[in-house]
């Protein structure tokens, strides 16, 4: 299991009396694209935030590259090579496009021992990153608060994909994107494993999830209930798994999709 | 069961209240209060003191709190004369006799009044200026203390009274008069700096309500090379002022023997606490009634008597090192050098 | 792609047949719950401060007489802080309270003493000035677009100056007897005791019933019981203090009325909700069609009104109109609100918290003064105690100790 | 044209030097569901905000029920019976679910001349509104900041649909919704004309737009370029119109879709 | 369904073949542009105030001597306001500046006069206290979680108390000559003129080149030219004032250095960007891995450092360490920042704006004082002018008059 970028065992997150997540057990292999599907409020974003270290879990284990982390923090996650596109984007509204993209990792050059920002290099870099996604913004220099919903989302995506991380967590990256902008993103995601990056993808566009990911974990009512191989799963099956129809609950998937629980190999013993 | 009625003379309480207006002027902590306390404890009385940061509201709370501590008499240095009336009324309601200290309170319910005459101090400063300048003539600057502070108001009133003839005849012109919140020296410095600019340095005297303001004023005079040329007055004869007097940058400071004043007030308070009569001849008309009055003489500290002053009040009140340190021996008045050693 | 796949044991285990989210459905507000804990923590901190002072002052602190004094001493700050709390909730600030009190106090003295106008006219003048000054602040902020900090800082200066100008820097004392009574008199002990009893009983019954209903629905919560206990204790202390000394002082009565009205408005009226909406997200509130500017103007006017009532009390207590009165009152009011949990960034704050905040700072000042601590040490102690009290409050809540 | 709920003629919106919208001409008839499709940054949200009065236009005309409005404001729009689901939701994060839904229109009862909030009635009302969309929230009493992305969106939707408006403007209402929650919403939208409400729908899910709306306006580069009937338009065509392929530009739509410009009746003269 | 469909004329008209968005692509930042206008408006307001005072004072206001005085009078506020600006940008506040200045001034006097320590040691002591006090504030805010308002209000009280305690309430005067020179001396006129000339030339060349490049890329913008003009005017005034009177005073020199360093840090370093990020969206900044707490601590420490430099100037100017000095300095600093466009809600604020804000309030105080206005009227006028100046500033920008 040492090849897993990340592994979670019975992860739990409570907000006071509210259990947002319980019994979340999953793993992401290196260079793997794994989807997470679930209803609204199922706990997907909570899970993603736990992985990115922006909140801490209240029980269970979280292992990065095989090593357990008791207390996670965003800094630690960044050092571990984990990037995330938050559902709420987490942009600094008063900063401009390239400042947001390079936030915390600004390009600097040393001038007489003092590290000076390379504004124009960052501007160019941001431009290139946006071009990878096939878009152009009216101004790289205005605060991102003046951008449209989709444009803001692209900025957040650029930030996460800019620094060749080991794992990118994407929480609904295509929600605000038009079809025209969504496709290049999905293609980009598919290219990422080739660049050494694993991806965790949360999306309500089930077709995107199924066509992009190798496996899909189903999150329901705060639990990671099952895992399916996307090659053998239809949208309808996935939907049923998400909504938890009684027959699905018992572990008998309908349609063409197969729950890996039944078809996959037995669980290897964990060291 | 009103607890308040337990207080007052003859109830056997051995506590005196001393409500001061501020501690930010050194004399109160260093001279008045200790002398008061010592004199009172010599007679077996404990002193509870409060001070009000020159703030009428705070003094109201102070007095309320003192009255709730079963005191036998209250010595009150009111922040504001008029606002003191309500305090006297409160004390009377609680059956606690009250002695006004340093600051008159226009209430006939006072048991007595121990004072320095602040208006007189203002007049004294103008008289000194008259002497120094050889006649009241020219442009004056007035630096007054905290707005609303009775000491500031009274001293400034003293200036105006003494200057009136010269002002009326046009011989003296006041180019600037300003009250300074918190008696802030930096604020005084700015005032004098700007006034000098406006008057093109044609200023002969700066009358200051206390030595701190004088210190600020001297700095701006120095910057224009006018220190030692213009007349500067102050109040309290602090170490700072003594130094300036020695250097000739300040001509005089008014000082009241606060130690005597404190002791006197303590004696009188104890008498009031015991329910004794303290009426003794002099009375003060507070508008509405005469009250027994115990005036204290102020003295003027100049280059001539500054060494004597420092000798007498060092280290309790002034610090010889601050007053005379780092000054070339040639400039020191006789007897000063020994004090620094 | 990895082919080994984990499967949580539960999924293959007992089948779940309900569609409902099995996660606990909350029938209470966790936000309100945490606010309650914050208030309880503040009560505990105040109790701690009281115990310490009771020791230090040799038993003088917790006596009917001193508690009565304390409650009166706190009353002006409490009234001003009430108006400031709402302004802070709506992302505004008011730095002019102290200066306004001074100006009004001066005008009260002028009206009663110099002009010889009666109590009624004087009150009208006082309140009129308060309302007008609040209106000016509100208009400057909303119509002219000056940040509240600057608009009220300007007022801080020009109102204070106006007070000095009108009084010519000197205090006028000797107000009429009605005015004097307003600041120094009170309800006599018997009706006071009855009033407190009735009030406390009403609150206890109302809250007790709600608690029972809540226990049925969502189970027992310690915070609810503890609040009841705190209210009982408070009522008992009030009964003891006011009953055994001189009854409820009028200033305290005014505060009680203001608090009751404000609490009602905050939680039970549209206007109250809109204040919080404007503070939480001004743009969203505007887009929902709420007249945000009008609300802000009203809030400034209300702050002016409460300040003018505070000024009446202040002048009446001093029996004079000193133009230098109420220095730093604005700071005292803002800190009472902030200590009570009001955010300077808007959207969060309760009237109860502000009252406790005012009581905490008032207790510290009163206790230090009673203990006869040297002034300089008093300044140091005030600062340290303030920080320590708030730190204790935060810690307590953070660690769920209370 | 007096049956139009809203009509815009050459509407323009400039933010300083940026022209977000120009030449926007369109109309919405009574009880009509009209879609707006366009790329990211095309100007859709700007258009929606103009209609809802939350920003003002810099040129052109905006007519509500045939009457022109020079200065619009959110209050005015509400009085005109216009509700909107903003793309950024515009929720007050510190208020709870029902307070947000009833914000500005709280239910009150008169107690001795004083209007007192009916908290429990609003709570029940909010509950019913959410049930219409087939969802349940963990707490109606917690600030909406603790809700998940999709749950927040539903609150905004409930707010807009609660008061039987004449026109509901929906800016990407399904963006954060799961498939399971999106379907009931689309059904609700389809029911709205029956209740006397017209709908302006912006969505990047083109299939949703085509199946729900009668007509679709295409917004491109700040212009409302064309209008198609959804019955005769395929997703692919719509996409091409949005992206502005050269052959589309000249007004020759490809595939099965037909631009109304060509097939529809001539423009009636405006009075 | 309506069958009549509108079709904009353009769609059927001339075919567009480019995929590029035909809407203007901005090659400049509108945000920066509007900030520039705001600063220009402030400059205009200051100029207006100057013209008025020049009339009222009969030509004394705009003289080399008075401008030199003014610049020195403003220097302490400017230094303190610089640190406060960053704190405000990061959503914090500092109410302890005035008290800290007083404490440090007292310590400076103690060190030089009582203990006879040299200039170097005294400076070290002063700066040490400033840093430490800032650190305490920072730790209280970040580690303990006390709101900055309360933590620094506590410091406001205990630092002032400490100053009184150490000095026992009395002022110690007669500092060493080096210290005295620091507050009262300056660069002599010739090097001053050269320095100003070189500085201004450098700024003009740098900005001029950028302007030319910008004109090529995105066309001419009036704001850029006007800024150049404003800089020229400022340099000319400085040349005139300092050249004809006594050269650049050391306090002003210190301010210049601080402003240069701070501007560089704000715009050209990571740390600078992170301050704005933390203020704009603290949670987002934290999630990006920025050590927000560390940044806040550093900002409080920097504020302490700048305040301690201000205290050195203050003590040196007074040649004494009065424990009562610098009352309300914190308010003066905060208002300078807010007038200069810094938001109390974080994320927005410039150092240039703050300097102009300090200059505006300083000019008003100096002008009123020169004009010999009575204290009480001065308070009124200060308040009214403050409000009027900021209102003019807002109006001008709103209506694009400038
Ligand atoms: N800070 C919080 N405090 C309390 N409850 C929270 C908090 N954050 C999330 N929750 C609750 O946790 C549950 C899961 O939320 P989460 O955001 O993980 O859902 P999600 O699967 O991402 O949903 P969506 O698809 O709508 O984004 C929700 O019921 C939500 O109300
Ligand atoms: N406040 C503003 N200031 C300046 N420019 C703005 C502002 N708001 C929007 N814009 C610009 O106007 C253009 C249109 O924005 P709008 O939000 O209307 O796009 P949209 O069609 O809704 O896009 P999306 O599908 O991404 O939501 C964008 O280029 C955006 O940058
Ligand atoms: Mg989510
Ligand atoms: Mg949009």
Coordinates of C-alpha atoms and ligand atoms in Angstrom, one line a residue, chain A residues 148-150 176, chain D residues 39-41 43-46 87 171-172 202 204, ligand 4:
Chain A
X148 CA -17.5 36.4 -13.5
X149 CA -18.3 33.2 -11.6
X150 CA -16.7 30.9 -14.2
X176 CA -19.5 27.3 -12.9
Chain D
X39 CA -19.5 31.3 -22.4
X40 CA -17.9 32.2 -19.1
X41 CA -17.7 36.0 -18.9
X43 CA -22.2 38.8 -19.6
X44 CA -25.1 36.6 -18.4
X45 CA -24.9 37.4 -14.8
X46 CA -24.5 41.1 -15.6
X87 CA -24.9 33.2 -9.0
X171 CA -28.5 32.5 -12.5
X172 CA -27.0 29.0 -12.6
X202 CA -29.1 30.8 -17.0
X204 CA -24.2 25.9 -18.3
Ligands
LIG4 MG1 -22.3 34.4 -14.3

